[in-house]
Structures are given as C-alpha cells and as structure tokens.
Amino acid sequence: LGLLNIFEPSTVICAQCQIEPDGSYGAKSNAPVVVEFNYELEYEPDQLPEISTHVIPALEKSFNKALLSTLFPKDCKEDIAIDSFNALGIGTMPDDAMLNLTCAPIVSSTSTCAVVSSALTVYVKSTTKKSKIHIQKAVISALKDGMKEKKFILAISMKRITFYEKVSDNCSSYTPDAKCSIINRVRDPFLQQLRERKTLLYVLIAFPFLFFFILMVWCYSWKSCCYY
C-alpha cells in the first residue's frame, strides 16, 4: 500500500551506499558491538499505521542508513576519510520495542508520545573495550545529531523524534520540569561505562583511608585491652 512509500527512509547519504531491505549493510563478523538507546516518538495516532509493525521498523532502517557515512567513511563519503572503526557491517538487531514510559506531547496537543527502546549491532573485525566504547560513543553522537536535524521524520504525521534522556521514572530531559535538566541517565553504554569507571576510582581512593581508619581503631582497642 502507499504506507510503505511513506516510511521508506528518505535521507540519502551517498549514492554508492545503500542498505539492504532488512536494514543491514555490509557483512557480519564474530565481533559484534551492540549499541542501545531510547528515543521519544511524537505522532498523530489517527494518521499513522500500527507503530510496532510499521513505524519502528522503518526508523530502524533509517537510523542504520544515517550511520553509513560515520561507520564506513571510506565507502560512504565523497571526500577522503580515515576509517577509525574497522567496521564490516551493521544490522538492526536486537529488536526494538515500546517501553511502558510516558512522555509529554510538545509539538501538538492532539498528538501521542511514546518512548521506544532501540538497539543496533555494528560488526567489526575485532574489538577491545576501548574500541567498543569508541564505536558506541560515535553511534550515539551521530543519532543525536540526526534527531536534532530532523533527519528521521519520515512522514508529516511524525511530529518529533528526540533522544530520550531519562532522569527518573517520570521525568525525561524534554519534560518541562527543572529537575529534568540534571545529568541524563539514559541507557547509553558509553555513559554507563564512564560512570562505572568513576565509581571504581572513588572506591580505590577511599579504600586506603578506610583501611587506615580500621587499623587505628584496632590498634587503639588492642592497646586499651592490654593496658587494663
């Protein structure tokens, strides 16, 4: 039907780079890097088909298509570019799904807003912890930029697609509330690992002081015991 044409990704990055009908590009490998993120989708419910079976799969393909010039610069950029990712391919798996979270319509009072849990897989020649973080950070950054530039608005009934930066169960960075302006806690793998590293650093710094305090208490108790 005509709906398939409406949801066909319209942003052409380069002529020689085209994704497959399933949204994949290139080859798979034994070194997959999964990138997870959430986004808000504001839309007119009366003008769109079923979200899960039409809109979300179309957006998955559009995300991957927009990432081609970032992940495959030698193949998908007209100017001379350096490939720092060693990517072989990209796929739409794992499946995306709507979350049981609320977000407020901003563009139109008649629209509906949904939060979608999304993920994609980048296949590389080999991976290290450092290279994995590098890829995840680049993908998240490119998708954020694409959403800000409205590259993923595939139909006029789509009012807004924005990166969902969760602060609490009832608050996102787009919720009109002052507390929502604090650091986001979206399911961003790069930010998660960065926070984990900071937590480990704090533990390592605090451990010597804690050990010294326990030792002093033990010594004091031992001396008191022996004195009496």
mmCIF file of the C-alpha atoms, coordinates in Angstrom:
data_MODEL
# 
_entry.id   MODEL 
# 
loop_
_atom_site.group_PDB 
_atom_site.id 
_atom_site.type_symbol 
_atom_site.label_atom_id 
_atom_site.label_alt_id 
_atom_site.label_comp_id 
_atom_site.label_asym_id 
_atom_site.label_entity_id 
_atom_site.label_seq_id 
_atom_site.pdbx_PDB_ins_code 
_atom_site.Cartn_x 
_atom_site.Cartn_y 
_atom_site.Cartn_z 
_atom_site.occupancy 
_atom_site.B_iso_or_equiv 
_atom_site.pdbx_formal_charge 
_atom_site.auth_seq_id 
_atom_site.auth_comp_id 
_atom_site.auth_asym_id 
_atom_site.auth_atom_id 
_atom_site.pdbx_PDB_model_num 
ATOM 1   C CA . LEU A 1 1   ? 0.000  0.000   0.000  1.00 0.00 ? 1   LEU A CA 1 
ATOM 2   C CA . GLY A 1 2   ? 1.009  3.649   -0.063 1.00 0.00 ? 2   GLY A CA 1 
ATOM 3   C CA . LEU A 1 3   ? 2.194  3.422   3.520  1.00 0.00 ? 3   LEU A CA 1 
ATOM 4   C CA . LEU A 1 4   ? 5.388  1.624   2.509  1.00 0.00 ? 4   LEU A CA 1 
ATOM 5   C CA . ASN A 1 5   ? 6.437  4.603   0.411  1.00 0.00 ? 5   ASN A CA 1 
ATOM 6   C CA . ILE A 1 6   ? 5.730  6.984   3.274  1.00 0.00 ? 6   ILE A CA 1 
ATOM 7   C CA . PHE A 1 7   ? 8.003  5.085   5.623  1.00 0.00 ? 7   PHE A CA 1 
ATOM 8   C CA . GLU A 1 8   ? 10.846 4.428   3.215  1.00 0.00 ? 8   GLU A CA 1 
ATOM 9   C CA . PRO A 1 9   ? 13.921 6.208   4.670  1.00 0.00 ? 9   PRO A CA 1 
ATOM 10  C CA . SER A 1 10  ? 14.327 9.342   2.582  1.00 0.00 ? 10  SER A CA 1 
ATOM 11  C CA . THR A 1 11  ? 17.740 10.664  3.633  1.00 0.00 ? 11  THR A CA 1 
ATOM 12  C CA . VAL A 1 12  ? 20.314 9.585   1.035  1.00 0.00 ? 12  VAL A CA 1 
ATOM 13  C CA . ILE A 1 13  ? 23.813 9.838   2.478  1.00 0.00 ? 13  ILE A CA 1 
ATOM 14  C CA . CYS A 1 14  ? 25.698 8.781   -0.648 1.00 0.00 ? 14  CYS A CA 1 
ATOM 15  C CA . ALA A 1 15  ? 24.894 7.131   -3.938 1.00 0.00 ? 15  ALA A CA 1 
ATOM 16  C CA . GLN A 1 16  ? 27.194 4.115   -3.547 1.00 0.00 ? 16  GLN A CA 1 
ATOM 17  C CA . CYS A 1 17  ? 25.955 3.183   -0.081 1.00 0.00 ? 17  CYS A CA 1 
ATOM 18  C CA . GLN A 1 18  ? 22.574 1.510   0.161  1.00 0.00 ? 18  GLN A CA 1 
ATOM 19  C CA . ILE A 1 19  ? 21.182 -0.622  2.976  1.00 0.00 ? 19  ILE A CA 1 
ATOM 20  C CA . GLU A 1 20  ? 19.520 -3.963  2.329  1.00 0.00 ? 20  GLU A CA 1 
ATOM 21  C CA . PRO A 1 21  ? 15.722 -4.348  2.597  1.00 0.00 ? 21  PRO A CA 1 
ATOM 22  C CA . ASP A 1 22  ? 16.160 -5.657  6.156  1.00 0.00 ? 22  ASP A CA 1 
ATOM 23  C CA . GLY A 1 23  ? 18.136 -2.552  7.140  1.00 0.00 ? 23  GLY A CA 1 
ATOM 24  C CA . SER A 1 24  ? 21.561 -4.217  7.164  1.00 0.00 ? 24  SER A CA 1 
ATOM 25  C CA . TYR A 1 25  ? 24.727 -3.190  5.370  1.00 0.00 ? 25  TYR A CA 1 
ATOM 26  C CA . GLY A 1 26  ? 28.000 -5.000  4.756  1.00 0.00 ? 26  GLY A CA 1 
ATOM 27  C CA . ALA A 1 27  ? 28.970 -8.288  6.407  1.00 0.00 ? 27  ALA A CA 1 
ATOM 28  C CA . LYS A 1 28  ? 28.580 -9.851  9.818  1.00 0.00 ? 28  LYS A CA 1 
ATOM 29  C CA . SER A 1 29  ? 31.500 -10.928 11.995 1.00 0.00 ? 29  SER A CA 1 
ATOM 30  C CA . ASN A 1 30  ? 32.269 -12.691 15.269 1.00 0.00 ? 30  ASN A CA 1 
ATOM 31  C CA . ALA A 1 31  ? 32.914 -9.337  16.939 1.00 0.00 ? 31  ALA A CA 1 
ATOM 32  C CA . PRO A 1 32  ? 29.512 -7.603  17.300 1.00 0.00 ? 32  PRO A CA 1 
ATOM 33  C CA . VAL A 1 33  ? 29.139 -4.322  19.160 1.00 0.00 ? 33  VAL A CA 1 
ATOM 34  C CA . VAL A 1 34  ? 25.578 -3.704  20.377 1.00 0.00 ? 34  VAL A CA 1 
ATOM 35  C CA . VAL A 1 35  ? 24.537 -0.088  20.818 1.00 0.00 ? 35  VAL A CA 1 
ATOM 36  C CA . GLU A 1 36  ? 21.409 0.566   22.876 1.00 0.00 ? 36  GLU A CA 1 
ATOM 37  C CA . PHE A 1 37  ? 19.490 3.820   23.225 1.00 0.00 ? 37  PHE A CA 1 
ATOM 38  C CA . ASN A 1 38  ? 15.981 5.167   23.790 1.00 0.00 ? 38  ASN A CA 1 
ATOM 39  C CA . TYR A 1 39  ? 14.056 7.800   21.879 1.00 0.00 ? 39  TYR A CA 1 
ATOM 40  C CA . GLU A 1 40  ? 10.764 9.658   22.122 1.00 0.00 ? 40  GLU A CA 1 
ATOM 41  C CA . LEU A 1 41  ? 8.365  9.485   19.199 1.00 0.00 ? 41  LEU A CA 1 
ATOM 42  C CA . GLU A 1 42  ? 5.568  12.024  18.983 1.00 0.00 ? 42  GLU A CA 1 
ATOM 43  C CA . TYR A 1 43  ? 2.984  11.317  16.294 1.00 0.00 ? 43  TYR A CA 1 
ATOM 44  C CA . GLU A 1 44  ? -0.612 11.751  15.210 1.00 0.00 ? 44  GLU A CA 1 
ATOM 45  C CA . PRO A 1 45  ? -2.283 8.420   16.122 1.00 0.00 ? 45  PRO A CA 1 
ATOM 46  C CA . ASP A 1 46  ? -5.086 8.767   13.561 1.00 0.00 ? 46  ASP A CA 1 
ATOM 47  C CA . GLN A 1 47  ? -2.668 9.228   10.658 1.00 0.00 ? 47  GLN A CA 1 
ATOM 48  C CA . LEU A 1 48  ? -0.096 6.523   11.308 1.00 0.00 ? 48  LEU A CA 1 
ATOM 49  C CA . PRO A 1 49  ? -0.393 2.744   10.970 1.00 0.00 ? 49  PRO A CA 1 
ATOM 50  C CA . GLU A 1 50  ? 0.457  0.412   13.827 1.00 0.00 ? 50  GLU A CA 1 
ATOM 51  C CA . ILE A 1 51  ? 3.622  1.724   15.472 1.00 0.00 ? 51  ILE A CA 1 
ATOM 52  C CA . SER A 1 52  ? 5.303  -1.599  16.259 1.00 0.00 ? 52  SER A CA 1 
ATOM 53  C CA . THR A 1 53  ? 4.893  -3.189  12.824 1.00 0.00 ? 53  THR A CA 1 
ATOM 54  C CA . HIS A 1 54  ? 5.370  -0.188  10.527 1.00 0.00 ? 54  HIS A CA 1 
ATOM 55  C CA . VAL A 1 55  ? 6.894  2.899   12.112 1.00 0.00 ? 55  VAL A CA 1 
ATOM 56  C CA . ILE A 1 56  ? 9.549  1.406   14.390 1.00 0.00 ? 56  ILE A CA 1 
ATOM 57  C CA . PRO A 1 57  ? 10.994 -0.965  11.723 1.00 0.00 ? 57  PRO A CA 1 
ATOM 58  C CA . ALA A 1 58  ? 11.154 1.944   9.252  1.00 0.00 ? 58  ALA A CA 1 
ATOM 59  C CA . LEU A 1 59  ? 13.009 4.052   11.809 1.00 0.00 ? 59  LEU A CA 1 
ATOM 60  C CA . GLU A 1 60  ? 15.459 1.206   12.476 1.00 0.00 ? 60  GLU A CA 1 
ATOM 61  C CA . LYS A 1 61  ? 16.392 1.204   8.792  1.00 0.00 ? 61  LYS A CA 1 
ATOM 62  C CA . SER A 1 62  ? 16.602 4.990   8.726  1.00 0.00 ? 62  SER A CA 1 
ATOM 63  C CA . PHE A 1 63  ? 18.982 5.008   11.723 1.00 0.00 ? 63  PHE A CA 1 
ATOM 64  C CA . ASN A 1 64  ? 21.302 2.500   10.060 1.00 0.00 ? 64  ASN A CA 1 
ATOM 65  C CA . LYS A 1 65  ? 21.248 4.368   6.767  1.00 0.00 ? 65  LYS A CA 1 
ATOM 66  C CA . ALA A 1 66  ? 22.192 7.604   8.513  1.00 0.00 ? 66  ALA A CA 1 
ATOM 67  C CA . LEU A 1 67  ? 25.146 5.865   10.209 1.00 0.00 ? 67  LEU A CA 1 
ATOM 68  C CA . LEU A 1 68  ? 26.780 4.645   6.997  1.00 0.00 ? 68  LEU A CA 1 
ATOM 69  C CA . SER A 1 69  ? 28.924 7.735   6.480  1.00 0.00 ? 69  SER A CA 1 
ATOM 70  C CA . THR A 1 70  ? 30.057 7.604   10.115 1.00 0.00 ? 70  THR A CA 1 
ATOM 71  C CA . LEU A 1 71  ? 30.931 3.908   10.309 1.00 0.00 ? 71  LEU A CA 1 
ATOM 72  C CA . PHE A 1 72  ? 32.066 3.381   6.712  1.00 0.00 ? 72  PHE A CA 1 
ATOM 73  C CA . PRO A 1 73  ? 33.720 6.676   5.729  1.00 0.00 ? 73  PRO A CA 1 
ATOM 74  C CA . LYS A 1 74  ? 35.924 5.158   3.005  1.00 0.00 ? 74  LYS A CA 1 
ATOM 75  C CA . ASP A 1 75  ? 32.907 3.701   1.210  1.00 0.00 ? 75  ASP A CA 1 
ATOM 76  C CA . CYS A 1 76  ? 30.257 6.268   2.051  1.00 0.00 ? 76  CYS A CA 1 
ATOM 77  C CA . LYS A 1 77  ? 31.925 9.657   1.916  1.00 0.00 ? 77  LYS A CA 1 
ATOM 78  C CA . GLU A 1 78  ? 32.835 11.540  -1.217 1.00 0.00 ? 78  GLU A CA 1 
ATOM 79  C CA . ASP A 1 79  ? 35.818 13.238  0.404  1.00 0.00 ? 79  ASP A CA 1 
ATOM 80  C CA . ILE A 1 80  ? 38.939 11.477  1.703  1.00 0.00 ? 80  ILE A CA 1 
ATOM 81  C CA . ALA A 1 81  ? 38.238 9.998   5.126  1.00 0.00 ? 81  ALA A CA 1 
ATOM 82  C CA . ILE A 1 82  ? 40.065 7.936   7.696  1.00 0.00 ? 82  ILE A CA 1 
ATOM 83  C CA . ASP A 1 83  ? 38.356 4.759   8.889  1.00 0.00 ? 83  ASP A CA 1 
ATOM 84  C CA . SER A 1 84  ? 38.921 4.505   12.641 1.00 0.00 ? 84  SER A CA 1 
ATOM 85  C CA . PHE A 1 85  ? 36.229 1.896   13.359 1.00 0.00 ? 85  PHE A CA 1 
ATOM 86  C CA . ASN A 1 86  ? 37.233 -1.135  11.234 1.00 0.00 ? 86  ASN A CA 1 
ATOM 87  C CA . ALA A 1 87  ? 33.522 -1.807  10.750 1.00 0.00 ? 87  ALA A CA 1 
ATOM 88  C CA . LEU A 1 88  ? 32.458 -4.593  8.416  1.00 0.00 ? 88  LEU A CA 1 
ATOM 89  C CA . GLY A 1 89  ? 28.699 -4.230  8.636  1.00 0.00 ? 89  GLY A CA 1 
ATOM 90  C CA . ILE A 1 90  ? 25.673 -3.070  10.565 1.00 0.00 ? 90  ILE A CA 1 
ATOM 91  C CA . GLY A 1 91  ? 22.341 -4.711  11.448 1.00 0.00 ? 91  GLY A CA 1 
ATOM 92  C CA . THR A 1 92  ? 19.047 -3.745  13.056 1.00 0.00 ? 92  THR A CA 1 
ATOM 93  C CA . MET A 1 93  ? 19.013 -6.464  15.714 1.00 0.00 ? 93  MET A CA 1 
ATOM 94  C CA . PRO A 1 94  ? 18.197 -6.684  18.624 1.00 0.00 ? 94  PRO A CA 1 
ATOM 95  C CA . ASP A 1 95  ? 14.520 -5.877  18.090 1.00 0.00 ? 95  ASP A CA 1 
ATOM 96  C CA . ASP A 1 96  ? 13.145 -2.524  19.165 1.00 0.00 ? 96  ASP A CA 1 
ATOM 97  C CA . ALA A 1 97  ? 10.169 -2.247  21.492 1.00 0.00 ? 97  ALA A CA 1 
ATOM 98  C CA . MET A 1 98  ? 7.918  0.372   23.044 1.00 0.00 ? 98  MET A CA 1 
ATOM 99  C CA . LEU A 1 99  ? 8.546  0.985   26.735 1.00 0.00 ? 99  LEU A CA 1 
ATOM 100 C CA . ASN A 1 100 ? 5.959  1.432   29.446 1.00 0.00 ? 100 ASN A CA 1 
ATOM 101 C CA . LEU A 1 101 ? 7.071  5.005   29.997 1.00 0.00 ? 101 LEU A CA 1 
ATOM 102 C CA . THR A 1 102 ? 5.283  8.277   29.393 1.00 0.00 ? 102 THR A CA 1 
ATOM 103 C CA . CYS A 1 103 ? 6.468  11.361  27.572 1.00 0.00 ? 103 CYS A CA 1 
ATOM 104 C CA . ALA A 1 104 ? 4.623  14.594  27.029 1.00 0.00 ? 104 ALA A CA 1 
ATOM 105 C CA . PRO A 1 105 ? 3.497  15.793  23.578 1.00 0.00 ? 105 PRO A CA 1 
ATOM 106 C CA . ILE A 1 106 ? 5.304  19.035  22.769 1.00 0.00 ? 106 ILE A CA 1 
ATOM 107 C CA . VAL A 1 107 ? 4.643  19.875  19.122 1.00 0.00 ? 107 VAL A CA 1 
ATOM 108 C CA . SER A 1 108 ? 0.885  19.254  19.005 1.00 0.00 ? 108 SER A CA 1 
ATOM 109 C CA . SER A 1 109 ? -1.811 18.951  21.652 1.00 0.00 ? 109 SER A CA 1 
ATOM 110 C CA . THR A 1 110 ? -3.549 16.248  19.582 1.00 0.00 ? 110 THR A CA 1 
ATOM 111 C CA . SER A 1 111 ? -0.515 14.010  19.188 1.00 0.00 ? 111 SER A CA 1 
ATOM 112 C CA . THR A 1 112 ? 0.555  10.948  21.159 1.00 0.00 ? 112 THR A CA 1 
ATOM 113 C CA . CYS A 1 113 ? 4.027  10.383  22.572 1.00 0.00 ? 113 CYS A CA 1 
ATOM 114 C CA . ALA A 1 114 ? 5.776  7.039   23.078 1.00 0.00 ? 114 ALA A CA 1 
ATOM 115 C CA . VAL A 1 115 ? 9.201  6.000   24.360 1.00 0.00 ? 115 VAL A CA 1 
ATOM 116 C CA . VAL A 1 116 ? 10.966 3.370   22.256 1.00 0.00 ? 116 VAL A CA 1 
ATOM 117 C CA . SER A 1 117 ? 13.827 1.142   23.367 1.00 0.00 ? 117 SER A CA 1 
ATOM 118 C CA . SER A 1 118 ? 16.083 0.769   20.347 1.00 0.00 ? 118 SER A CA 1 
ATOM 119 C CA . ALA A 1 119 ? 19.271 -1.137  19.552 1.00 0.00 ? 119 ALA A CA 1 
ATOM 120 C CA . LEU A 1 120 ? 21.512 -1.918  16.608 1.00 0.00 ? 120 LEU A CA 1 
ATOM 121 C CA . THR A 1 121 ? 24.613 -4.022  16.054 1.00 0.00 ? 121 THR A CA 1 
ATOM 122 C CA . VAL A 1 122 ? 27.876 -2.922  14.460 1.00 0.00 ? 122 VAL A CA 1 
ATOM 123 C CA . TYR A 1 123 ? 30.070 -5.775  13.202 1.00 0.00 ? 123 TYR A CA 1 
ATOM 124 C CA . VAL A 1 124 ? 33.811 -5.148  13.341 1.00 0.00 ? 124 VAL A CA 1 
ATOM 125 C CA . LYS A 1 125 ? 36.972 -7.113  12.526 1.00 0.00 ? 125 LYS A CA 1 
ATOM 126 C CA . SER A 1 126 ? 37.988 -7.310  16.164 1.00 0.00 ? 126 SER A CA 1 
ATOM 127 C CA . THR A 1 127 ? 37.091 -5.413  19.289 1.00 0.00 ? 127 THR A CA 1 
ATOM 128 C CA . THR A 1 128 ? 38.647 -4.230  22.516 1.00 0.00 ? 128 THR A CA 1 
ATOM 129 C CA . LYS A 1 129 ? 36.991 -2.474  25.412 1.00 0.00 ? 129 LYS A CA 1 
ATOM 130 C CA . LYS A 1 130 ? 38.396 0.836   24.194 1.00 0.00 ? 130 LYS A CA 1 
ATOM 131 C CA . SER A 1 131 ? 37.287 0.363   20.577 1.00 0.00 ? 131 SER A CA 1 
ATOM 132 C CA . LYS A 1 132 ? 33.832 -0.760  21.717 1.00 0.00 ? 132 LYS A CA 1 
ATOM 133 C CA . ILE A 1 133 ? 33.346 2.445   23.703 1.00 0.00 ? 133 ILE A CA 1 
ATOM 134 C CA . HIS A 1 134 ? 34.659 4.427   20.723 1.00 0.00 ? 134 HIS A CA 1 
ATOM 135 C CA . ILE A 1 135 ? 32.049 2.912   18.399 1.00 0.00 ? 135 ILE A CA 1 
ATOM 136 C CA . GLN A 1 136 ? 29.198 3.248   20.881 1.00 0.00 ? 136 GLN A CA 1 
ATOM 137 C CA . LYS A 1 137 ? 30.013 6.897   21.524 1.00 0.00 ? 137 LYS A CA 1 
ATOM 138 C CA . ALA A 1 138 ? 30.231 7.696   17.789 1.00 0.00 ? 138 ALA A CA 1 
ATOM 139 C CA . VAL A 1 139 ? 26.901 5.984   17.031 1.00 0.00 ? 139 VAL A CA 1 
ATOM 140 C CA . ILE A 1 140 ? 25.055 7.728   19.862 1.00 0.00 ? 140 ILE A CA 1 
ATOM 141 C CA . SER A 1 141 ? 26.500 11.097  18.850 1.00 0.00 ? 141 SER A CA 1 
ATOM 142 C CA . ALA A 1 142 ? 25.536 10.635  15.181 1.00 0.00 ? 142 ALA A CA 1 
ATOM 143 C CA . LEU A 1 143 ? 21.988 9.581   16.086 1.00 0.00 ? 143 LEU A CA 1 
ATOM 144 C CA . LYS A 1 144 ? 21.545 12.532  18.436 1.00 0.00 ? 144 LYS A CA 1 
ATOM 145 C CA . ASP A 1 145 ? 22.691 14.905  15.689 1.00 0.00 ? 145 ASP A CA 1 
ATOM 146 C CA . GLY A 1 146 ? 20.340 13.265  13.187 1.00 0.00 ? 146 GLY A CA 1 
ATOM 147 C CA . MET A 1 147 ? 17.395 13.634  15.528 1.00 0.00 ? 147 MET A CA 1 
ATOM 148 C CA . LYS A 1 148 ? 18.212 17.292  16.168 1.00 0.00 ? 148 LYS A CA 1 
ATOM 149 C CA . GLU A 1 149 ? 18.388 17.875  12.411 1.00 0.00 ? 149 GLU A CA 1 
ATOM 150 C CA . LYS A 1 150 ? 15.045 16.043  11.948 1.00 0.00 ? 150 LYS A CA 1 
ATOM 151 C CA . LYS A 1 151 ? 16.554 13.517  9.549  1.00 0.00 ? 151 LYS A CA 1 
ATOM 152 C CA . PHE A 1 152 ? 14.273 10.754  10.795 1.00 0.00 ? 152 PHE A CA 1 
ATOM 153 C CA . ILE A 1 153 ? 10.913 12.457  10.269 1.00 0.00 ? 153 ILE A CA 1 
ATOM 154 C CA . LEU A 1 154 ? 9.648  10.018  7.635  1.00 0.00 ? 154 LEU A CA 1 
ATOM 155 C CA . ALA A 1 155 ? 6.060  11.264  7.403  1.00 0.00 ? 155 ALA A CA 1 
ATOM 156 C CA . ILE A 1 156 ? 4.231  14.519  8.118  1.00 0.00 ? 156 ILE A CA 1 
ATOM 157 C CA . SER A 1 157 ? 2.266  12.767  10.863 1.00 0.00 ? 157 SER A CA 1 
ATOM 158 C CA . MET A 1 158 ? 5.544  12.265  12.760 1.00 0.00 ? 158 MET A CA 1 
ATOM 159 C CA . LYS A 1 159 ? 5.825  15.393  14.862 1.00 0.00 ? 159 LYS A CA 1 
ATOM 160 C CA . ARG A 1 160 ? 9.019  14.763  16.821 1.00 0.00 ? 160 ARG A CA 1 
ATOM 161 C CA . ILE A 1 161 ? 11.786 12.194  17.277 1.00 0.00 ? 161 ILE A CA 1 
ATOM 162 C CA . THR A 1 162 ? 14.174 13.073  20.081 1.00 0.00 ? 162 THR A CA 1 
ATOM 163 C CA . PHE A 1 163 ? 16.797 11.208  22.055 1.00 0.00 ? 163 PHE A CA 1 
ATOM 164 C CA . TYR A 1 164 ? 15.243 10.102  25.331 1.00 0.00 ? 164 TYR A CA 1 
ATOM 165 C CA . GLU A 1 165 ? 17.444 11.159  28.202 1.00 0.00 ? 165 GLU A CA 1 
ATOM 166 C CA . LYS A 1 166 ? 15.886 9.634   31.270 1.00 0.00 ? 166 LYS A CA 1 
ATOM 167 C CA . VAL A 1 167 ? 16.366 11.306  34.640 1.00 0.00 ? 167 VAL A CA 1 
ATOM 168 C CA . SER A 1 168 ? 13.800 9.417   36.685 1.00 0.00 ? 168 SER A CA 1 
ATOM 169 C CA . ASP A 1 169 ? 10.789 7.170   36.133 1.00 0.00 ? 169 ASP A CA 1 
ATOM 170 C CA . ASN A 1 170 ? 8.535  10.170  35.497 1.00 0.00 ? 170 ASN A CA 1 
ATOM 171 C CA . CYS A 1 171 ? 10.966 12.638  34.030 1.00 0.00 ? 171 CYS A CA 1 
ATOM 172 C CA . SER A 1 172 ? 12.990 12.991  30.851 1.00 0.00 ? 172 SER A CA 1 
ATOM 173 C CA . SER A 1 173 ? 15.170 15.788  29.533 1.00 0.00 ? 173 SER A CA 1 
ATOM 174 C CA . TYR A 1 174 ? 12.194 17.000  27.468 1.00 0.00 ? 174 TYR A CA 1 
ATOM 175 C CA . THR A 1 175 ? 9.757  17.114  30.379 1.00 0.00 ? 175 THR A CA 1 
ATOM 176 C CA . PRO A 1 176 ? 9.015  20.749  31.341 1.00 0.00 ? 176 PRO A CA 1 
ATOM 177 C CA . ASP A 1 177 ? 10.459 20.434  34.836 1.00 0.00 ? 177 ASP A CA 1 
ATOM 178 C CA . ALA A 1 178 ? 13.581 21.997  36.309 1.00 0.00 ? 178 ALA A CA 1 
ATOM 179 C CA . LYS A 1 179 ? 14.806 18.730  37.831 1.00 0.00 ? 179 LYS A CA 1 
ATOM 180 C CA . CYS A 1 180 ? 14.963 17.237  34.328 1.00 0.00 ? 180 CYS A CA 1 
ATOM 181 C CA . SER A 1 181 ? 17.921 19.405  33.390 1.00 0.00 ? 181 SER A CA 1 
ATOM 182 C CA . ILE A 1 182 ? 20.347 17.405  35.550 1.00 0.00 ? 182 ILE A CA 1 
ATOM 183 C CA . ILE A 1 183 ? 22.682 14.763  34.121 1.00 0.00 ? 183 ILE A CA 1 
ATOM 184 C CA . ASN A 1 184 ? 20.834 12.228  31.997 1.00 0.00 ? 184 ASN A CA 1 
ATOM 185 C CA . ARG A 1 185 ? 20.676 8.593   32.917 1.00 0.00 ? 185 ARG A CA 1 
ATOM 186 C CA . VAL A 1 186 ? 19.635 7.237   29.544 1.00 0.00 ? 186 VAL A CA 1 
ATOM 187 C CA . ARG A 1 187 ? 20.672 3.703   28.740 1.00 0.00 ? 187 ARG A CA 1 
ATOM 188 C CA . ASP A 1 188 ? 23.793 4.949   26.971 1.00 0.00 ? 188 ASP A CA 1 
ATOM 189 C CA . PRO A 1 189 ? 26.540 2.284   27.119 1.00 0.00 ? 189 PRO A CA 1 
ATOM 190 C CA . PHE A 1 190 ? 29.319 4.870   26.911 1.00 0.00 ? 190 PHE A CA 1 
ATOM 191 C CA . LEU A 1 191 ? 27.930 6.928   29.779 1.00 0.00 ? 191 LEU A CA 1 
ATOM 192 C CA . GLN A 1 192 ? 27.263 3.802   31.820 1.00 0.00 ? 192 GLN A CA 1 
ATOM 193 C CA . GLN A 1 193 ? 30.855 2.616   31.498 1.00 0.00 ? 193 GLN A CA 1 
ATOM 194 C CA . LEU A 1 194 ? 32.137 6.119   32.243 1.00 0.00 ? 194 LEU A CA 1 
ATOM 195 C CA . ARG A 1 195 ? 30.093 6.247   35.448 1.00 0.00 ? 195 ARG A CA 1 
ATOM 196 C CA . GLU A 1 196 ? 31.300 2.765   36.392 1.00 0.00 ? 196 GLU A CA 1 
ATOM 197 C CA . ARG A 1 197 ? 34.909 3.884   35.976 1.00 0.00 ? 197 ARG A CA 1 
ATOM 198 C CA . LYS A 1 198 ? 34.319 6.932   38.160 1.00 0.00 ? 198 LYS A CA 1 
ATOM 199 C CA . THR A 1 199 ? 32.693 4.773   40.831 1.00 0.00 ? 199 THR A CA 1 
ATOM 200 C CA . LEU A 1 200 ? 35.662 2.391   40.778 1.00 0.00 ? 200 LEU A CA 1 
ATOM 201 C CA . LEU A 1 201 ? 38.053 5.346   41.060 1.00 0.00 ? 201 LEU A CA 1 
ATOM 202 C CA . TYR A 1 202 ? 36.206 6.665   44.103 1.00 0.00 ? 202 TYR A CA 1 
ATOM 203 C CA . VAL A 1 203 ? 36.356 3.230   45.735 1.00 0.00 ? 203 VAL A CA 1 
ATOM 204 C CA . LEU A 1 204 ? 40.092 2.934   45.091 1.00 0.00 ? 204 LEU A CA 1 
ATOM 205 C CA . ILE A 1 205 ? 40.694 6.391   46.570 1.00 0.00 ? 205 ILE A CA 1 
ATOM 206 C CA . ALA A 1 206 ? 38.542 5.736   49.636 1.00 0.00 ? 206 ALA A CA 1 
ATOM 207 C CA . PHE A 1 207 ? 39.874 2.239   50.393 1.00 0.00 ? 207 PHE A CA 1 
ATOM 208 C CA . PRO A 1 208 ? 43.287 3.278   51.863 1.00 0.00 ? 208 PRO A CA 1 
ATOM 209 C CA . PHE A 1 209 ? 41.629 5.801   54.164 1.00 0.00 ? 209 PHE A CA 1 
ATOM 210 C CA . LEU A 1 210 ? 39.073 3.220   55.298 1.00 0.00 ? 210 LEU A CA 1 
ATOM 211 C CA . PHE A 1 211 ? 41.792 0.630   55.869 1.00 0.00 ? 211 PHE A CA 1 
ATOM 212 C CA . PHE A 1 212 ? 43.862 3.146   57.884 1.00 0.00 ? 212 PHE A CA 1 
ATOM 213 C CA . PHE A 1 213 ? 40.824 4.074   59.997 1.00 0.00 ? 213 PHE A CA 1 
ATOM 214 C CA . ILE A 1 214 ? 40.039 0.407   60.769 1.00 0.00 ? 214 ILE A CA 1 
ATOM 215 C CA . LEU A 1 215 ? 43.694 -0.223  61.608 1.00 0.00 ? 215 LEU A CA 1 
ATOM 216 C CA . MET A 1 216 ? 43.796 2.736   64.004 1.00 0.00 ? 216 MET A CA 1 
ATOM 217 C CA . VAL A 1 217 ? 40.605 1.571   65.733 1.00 0.00 ? 217 VAL A CA 1 
ATOM 218 C CA . TRP A 1 218 ? 42.033 -1.942  66.064 1.00 0.00 ? 218 TRP A CA 1 
ATOM 219 C CA . CYS A 1 219 ? 45.337 -0.667  67.441 1.00 0.00 ? 219 CYS A CA 1 
ATOM 220 C CA . TYR A 1 220 ? 43.566 1.566   69.931 1.00 0.00 ? 220 TYR A CA 1 
ATOM 221 C CA . SER A 1 221 ? 41.346 -1.289  71.082 1.00 0.00 ? 221 SER A CA 1 
ATOM 222 C CA . TRP A 1 222 ? 44.329 -3.647  71.404 1.00 0.00 ? 222 TRP A CA 1 
ATOM 223 C CA . LYS A 1 223 ? 46.362 -1.160  73.423 1.00 0.00 ? 223 LYS A CA 1 
ATOM 224 C CA . SER A 1 224 ? 43.395 -0.402  75.699 1.00 0.00 ? 224 SER A CA 1 
ATOM 225 C CA . CYS A 1 225 ? 42.831 -4.092  76.273 1.00 0.00 ? 225 CYS A CA 1 
ATOM 226 C CA . CYS A 1 226 ? 46.459 -4.781  77.116 1.00 0.00 ? 226 CYS A CA 1 
ATOM 227 C CA . TYR A 1 227 ? 46.749 -1.698  79.382 1.00 0.00 ? 227 TYR A CA 1 
ATOM 228 C CA . TYR A 1 228 ? 43.991 -2.910  81.638 1.00 0.00 ? 228 TYR A CA 1 
# 
